[in-house]
Amino acid sequence: MSTETSADQIYDCQVLVIGSGVSGYCAAIQAGREGCDTVLIEKDEVLGGNSGPNLGVGITGADRYNPFATETGLIQELQEEAAWVEGFTRISAGTMPYNISRRNEAVIQSALEKAGVRLLKRHYARKPIVEDGRITRLIVEDIASFRTVEIRVSGPVIEASGDGQIGALAGADFDSGSESQSEFDERSAPPERRSWVQGTSLVAIAQRTDRPIEFIPPPGTPEFTPRLWHGSIGSYIRHSHGNFSGDNDLIFLYITEAGGDMDTIRDDGEIYELLLKQLWAEWNHVKNGPHREETRDWDLLWVSPKAGKRESRRFLGDLVLTQTDLEEGRRFPDDIAYGGHDLDDHQSLGAAGSNIFGHSIPPIYGIPFRSCYSRNIDNLLLAGRLISATHLAHSSTRLMRTGGAIGQAVGLAAALCCRHALTPRQLCEQRLDELQQQLLRRDGSILDRPLDNDDNLAHRATITASSESLFDTQEIEQLAPLVAPAGNLLWDWPNRLDQLQLYLHNDTDAPQPMALSLLRARREPRWTTAELHHRHGWNDLRDAAFSTISQQPFVLPPAFEGWFTIPFDTPLDLGPKDSASDADRLLVALSENRQVWWGLCRPSCEIVSMVEHSHHDTHWRTLDARGSMRFSPGIPLGEATNVANGYHRRFSRGPTHMWNSCLDTPPPHELLLQWGAPVRFDRIELTFDNLAPSRDENPWEAGTRVLPILAKEYDLEMESDGKWITLVSERSNIHRFRTHSFPSIQTNQLRLIVKATHGESNQARVYRIAVYLGKRD
């Protein structure tokens, strides 16, 4: 390949990022924050890719189907900021939460500028220069000023452009289309390989007006063909049903799809025109067809100038993720991110339209670094929908919030490659632990990986709190007769159970025979379907969803009331809780006996749900109560010591991995760290809780500014000569992850005082406090 070029402008950089979608801007910001001279190029005039102002697709990922699974790190930080400044499009409640706000884009651009990233909008990457298996230069057309630009890069290139044109021109191995079943033994793959990919869509905004609006379709508008959802005839019949009724007055329309049977790169312009015709056909159907009365005053306000492409190329790394990997919830030793969205396959039906088919909803799965770099171009990193995955795995990994987590990881990897003069493969082989630990230190998330606490001084401290939410702190509030089998469903438990205590009352003067059963949720297969998830979520309460671990008979003495101990002849091996799964549950149940009453207690507990068994059907149903129950060994909940256990988040209801103050204790709440001898430090990192159980509760989905449970006001104080000196006084916190740096100080006592949250409960909820001395890794 020729290395000669004539450029009007030359830039030099260490890290080059191509494409400013979610994964691209996260990669660029992270590389810039690490001190790398970073350039980000974008062919559009706006940032955000499919989530940007030209299209506005909502940013979602593993949190779509998995409680508490919101991807943290940079993407969380940016969305916290955007929600606070109200950088979202206000639409009717309950409708699709898309966003074309330029204020949201301004949050991203500000973060890029603050990180020192050189941002080149309206720059089209045309030609890579490859030398000795590396991309060393890039020829770019500045389409705003009609100039040719040359970018010289000394370190990694991050392909985050969606189509991967530069990676392909550089000779990076890639795949496209759908693999056959024989290639990776994927259960949903077609018998033969085919060229079809996922389709492309437009987005529009419809608005209710104060007068009738007539719609006359353009000449050549085709007949209307509705899209199918999950292969359902009902989706065909009920298309657009209810969208324009009730109080709705501004909604996003997501109603087109084409191009799955075409070349989504070379035929991009033709696909857009097809989509536009589909849009006119749909709107004509809505305005002049069966919905004419309810849409009489509605107008089509805006149509996206950019088509939302889902799939084109997929580059090949040292590992190719498969449907099987995702559905089994596999975790890899080189994980740097995770996913958990459904395998959302937008299948082309040719002239008959398309079918949005969800093959499965997987458990949360790991995304390995080996899938995030090219197997044959030495300095090419991959982000977003370009990572190494089969067509079926790509249908889940392509989601933008997942891409944001990947982007942050490869941005950090690029910086480490520069720092240590390594290729991405060499980094994986030689410095994987450094990559993973530094990613965790920057609020990234890796399944089953705690932070290394070796240099965290908090790990050496004695940690106490003014109050703690403890599992065994139970106040008996009332007694309920066991007129049906009843129990507690638990989302955390010890690996071994020695004995169990229950508050019971025998209402007679005779001994009462009872039985205690312990059941564990079945988890084969690990994945579920959209239909089953709609019925049960991850909390299937049918009898068939559980298998029995142990049944223990016991006799309750006459007229007994109090805490009754049920010992076991030998300790029960319950096995570890899968910390990343809400489907993994333990059911501890009591047999029916109308002469026995079970003590119900307060406070409520987020890792416990009381259930009773139906007399008529083979399933359990939840009760708005909590049955008294103590385990030995105990179940962790909100202990102060959790802030130094190495974990900085939860992935399911339990384990919580955080300090929780008592619900009934008013603020301020104090977390105290004490050392036997004075320690010196210059930086404190705090991780507060703002992970919602449901995606719909997140501010950027709900249209609110901040999650109420997040700490708003807090102080950090150190003890000196018997007096407490304030180091930090925060009165308007909006982020879960905060770093506070100051000149080196010395003390043997440090305390965090949480004074208020953004909501009414004012409970302190803190995952982690870390105390460091010296330069950040």
XYZ file of N, CA and C in Angstrom, residues 252 260 317 399 518 564:
18
model
N -42.370 8.973 20.290
C -41.454 8.508 19.254
C -42.088 7.322 18.550
N -32.210 -5.885 5.687
C -31.572 -7.089 6.209
C -31.124 -8.057 5.139
N -11.619 -11.477 16.417
C -10.551 -11.388 17.404
C -10.003 -12.762 17.728
N -25.910 -3.809 21.842
C -26.660 -2.774 22.540
C -25.724 -1.685 23.067
N -35.994 -26.778 52.464
C -35.113 -25.837 51.779
C -35.057 -26.221 50.315
N -37.354 -20.354 67.921
C -37.162 -21.803 67.981
C -35.997 -22.179 67.069
